[in-house]
mmCIF file of C-alpha atoms in Angstrom:
data_model
loop_
_atom_site.group_PDB
_atom_site.id
_atom_site.type_symbol
_atom_site.label_atom_id
_atom_site.label_comp_id
_atom_site.label_asym_id
_atom_site.label_seq_id
_atom_site.Cartn_x
_atom_site.Cartn_y
_atom_site.Cartn_z
ATOM 1 C CA UNK A 7 221.063 -89.435 143.724
ATOM 2 C CA UNK A 8 222.871 -92.317 145.128
ATOM 3 C CA UNK A 9 224.363 -93.676 141.143
ATOM 4 C CA UNK A 10 225.612 -90.108 140.906
ATOM 5 C CA UNK A 11 227.048 -90.019 144.332
ATOM 6 C CA UNK A 12 229.498 -93.120 143.881
ATOM 7 C CA UNK A 13 229.840 -92.563 140.026
ATOM 8 C CA UNK A 14 231.601 -89.207 140.024
ATOM 9 C CA UNK A 15 234.317 -90.180 142.271
ATOM 10 C CA UNK A 16 235.948 -91.672 140.321
ATOM 11 C CA UNK A 17 236.513 -89.016 137.504
ATOM 12 C CA UNK A 18 236.694 -86.861 140.683
ATOM 13 C CA UNK A 19 239.667 -88.499 142.593
ATOM 14 C CA UNK A 20 241.200 -88.706 139.454
ATOM 15 C CA UNK A 21 240.696 -84.711 138.700
ATOM 16 C CA UNK A 22 241.874 -83.497 142.266
ATOM 17 C CA UNK A 23 244.101 -86.330 142.813
ATOM 18 C CA UNK A 24 242.547 -87.304 146.391
ATOM 19 C CA UNK A 25 240.348 -89.638 147.022
ATOM 20 C CA UNK A 26 238.841 -87.802 149.851
ATOM 21 C CA UNK A 27 238.674 -85.150 148.091
ATOM 22 C CA UNK A 28 236.875 -86.542 145.005
ATOM 23 C CA UNK A 29 234.451 -88.232 147.170
ATOM 24 C CA UNK A 30 233.692 -84.916 149.605
ATOM 25 C CA UNK A 31 233.734 -83.319 145.625
ATOM 26 C CA UNK A 32 231.191 -86.046 144.374
ATOM 27 C CA UNK A 33 229.275 -85.988 147.394
ATOM 28 C CA UNK A 34 228.337 -82.291 146.969
ATOM 29 C CA UNK A 35 227.661 -82.224 142.865
ATOM 30 C CA UNK A 36 224.945 -85.534 143.401
ATOM 31 C CA UNK A 37 223.398 -82.882 145.881
ATOM 32 C CA UNK A 38 223.168 -80.748 143.619
ATOM 33 C CA UNK A 39 221.992 -82.717 140.580
ATOM 34 C CA UNK A 40 218.913 -84.711 143.386
ATOM 35 C CA UNK A 41 218.342 -81.853 145.920
ATOM 36 C CA UNK A 42 215.256 -80.762 143.310
ATOM 37 C CA UNK A 43 214.050 -84.211 143.193
ATOM 38 C CA UNK A 44 214.140 -84.389 146.597
ATOM 39 C CA UNK A 45 212.091 -81.744 147.569
ATOM 40 C CA UNK A 46 209.479 -82.220 144.788
ATOM 41 C CA UNK A 47 209.173 -86.127 146.773
ATOM 42 C CA UNK A 48 208.983 -84.656 150.579
ATOM 43 C CA UNK A 49 206.285 -82.173 148.783
ATOM 44 C CA UNK A 50 204.027 -84.349 146.910
ATOM 45 C CA UNK A 51 204.417 -87.317 150.017
ATOM 46 C CA UNK A 52 203.070 -84.165 152.487
ATOM 47 C CA UNK A 53 200.212 -83.166 149.934
ATOM 48 C CA UNK A 54 198.830 -86.492 148.775
ATOM 49 C CA UNK A 55 196.314 -83.863 146.487
ATOM 50 C CA UNK A 56 199.246 -82.168 144.807
ATOM 51 C CA UNK A 57 200.235 -85.886 144.460
ATOM 52 C CA UNK A 58 197.471 -87.104 142.499
ATOM 53 C CA UNK A 59 197.447 -84.105 139.527
ATOM 54 C CA UNK A 60 200.772 -85.015 138.764
ATOM 55 C CA UNK A 61 204.554 -84.518 139.714
ATOM 56 C CA UNK A 62 205.444 -82.737 136.898
ATOM 57 C CA UNK A 63 202.203 -80.103 137.332
ATOM 58 C CA UNK A 64 203.465 -79.743 141.317
ATOM 59 C CA UNK A 65 206.599 -79.175 140.565
ATOM 60 C CA UNK A 66 205.588 -76.455 137.827
ATOM 61 C CA UNK A 67 203.249 -74.935 140.433
ATOM 62 C CA UNK A 68 206.251 -74.809 142.845
ATOM 63 C CA UNK A 69 208.513 -73.359 141.062
ATOM 64 C CA UNK A 70 205.388 -70.621 140.067
ATOM 65 C CA UNK A 71 204.288 -70.005 143.193
ATOM 66 C CA UNK A 72 207.688 -70.010 145.154
ATOM 67 C CA UNK A 73 209.836 -69.132 142.825
ATOM 68 C CA UNK A 74 212.885 -71.947 141.548
ATOM 69 C CA UNK A 75 214.987 -71.225 145.068
ATOM 70 C CA UNK A 76 212.730 -73.871 146.123
ATOM 71 C CA UNK A 77 214.294 -76.744 144.926
ATOM 72 C CA UNK A 78 217.225 -75.423 146.477
ATOM 73 C CA UNK A 79 215.387 -75.810 150.235
ATOM 74 C CA UNK A 80 217.569 -77.586 152.120
ATOM 75 C CA UNK A 81 220.324 -77.581 150.116
ATOM 76 C CA UNK A 82 223.520 -77.207 152.638
ATOM 77 C CA UNK A 83 222.578 -79.660 154.629
ATOM 78 C CA UNK A 84 221.791 -82.407 152.579
ATOM 79 C CA UNK A 85 225.187 -81.667 150.613
ATOM 80 C CA UNK A 86 227.306 -82.047 154.058
ATOM 81 C CA UNK A 87 225.574 -85.050 154.980
ATOM 82 C CA UNK A 88 225.985 -85.911 151.123
ATOM 83 C CA UNK A 89 230.049 -85.574 151.023
ATOM 84 C CA UNK A 90 230.419 -87.205 154.354
ATOM 85 C CA UNK A 91 228.349 -90.064 153.608
ATOM 86 C CA UNK A 92 229.925 -90.369 150.459
ATOM 87 C CA UNK A 93 233.830 -89.761 151.601
ATOM 88 C CA UNK A 94 233.164 -92.471 154.369
ATOM 89 C CA UNK A 95 231.897 -95.003 152.436
ATOM 90 C CA UNK A 96 234.446 -94.285 149.063
ATOM 91 C CA UNK A 97 237.824 -93.970 151.135
ATOM 92 C CA UNK A 98 237.965 -97.091 153.064
ATOM 93 C CA UNK A 99 236.536 -99.278 150.316
ATOM 94 C CA UNK A 100 238.924 -97.979 148.140
ATOM 95 C CA UNK A 101 242.104 -98.968 150.934
ATOM 96 C CA UNK A 102 240.855 -101.695 151.843
ATOM 97 C CA UNK A 103 240.372 -103.215 147.760
ATOM 98 C CA UNK A 104 243.701 -101.848 147.576
ATOM 99 C CA UNK A 105 245.371 -103.457 150.407
ATOM 100 C CA UNK A 106 243.456 -107.007 149.453
ATOM 101 C CA UNK A 107 244.676 -106.421 146.071
ATOM 102 C CA UNK A 108 248.735 -105.699 146.461
ATOM 103 C CA UNK A 109 247.520 -109.091 149.529
ATOM 104 C CA UNK A 110 246.776 -111.151 145.856
ATOM 105 C CA UNK A 111 243.555 -111.738 147.428
ATOM 106 C CA UNK A 112 241.550 -109.691 145.752
ATOM 107 C CA UNK A 113 241.440 -109.723 141.462
ATOM 108 C CA UNK A 114 240.183 -106.740 139.505
#
C-alpha cells in the first residue's frame, strides 16, 4: 500500500500537471488497492482462530457472510488519510529536491 502511494505519484503528477493533485490522487488510488487487505488484516488480528484457518478462507467467509461491501469498510477515512499523508510527504520532498538540484548540491 505504501509502495503504491509513492509509485503512483509521478505518473499521476505528470498526467494532472500538478504535484499536489497527483499526490492526493495517488493516495486515494493506493487506498482503493490496499483497503480490502487492511480490513482483512484487522479482522484476522481480532479473530486469531480464523487466522489459523488461512487468510483466503477468512476472506471468502467475510464476503459470503457480509457481502463484498465489507471490504470497503472505513474507506473514506483511510482515503483521506492516505491522500493527505502522500501529499504532505511527496510535494515537500519534490520541492526540496528541485531546490538542491538548482543549487548544484544534488545530482540525479
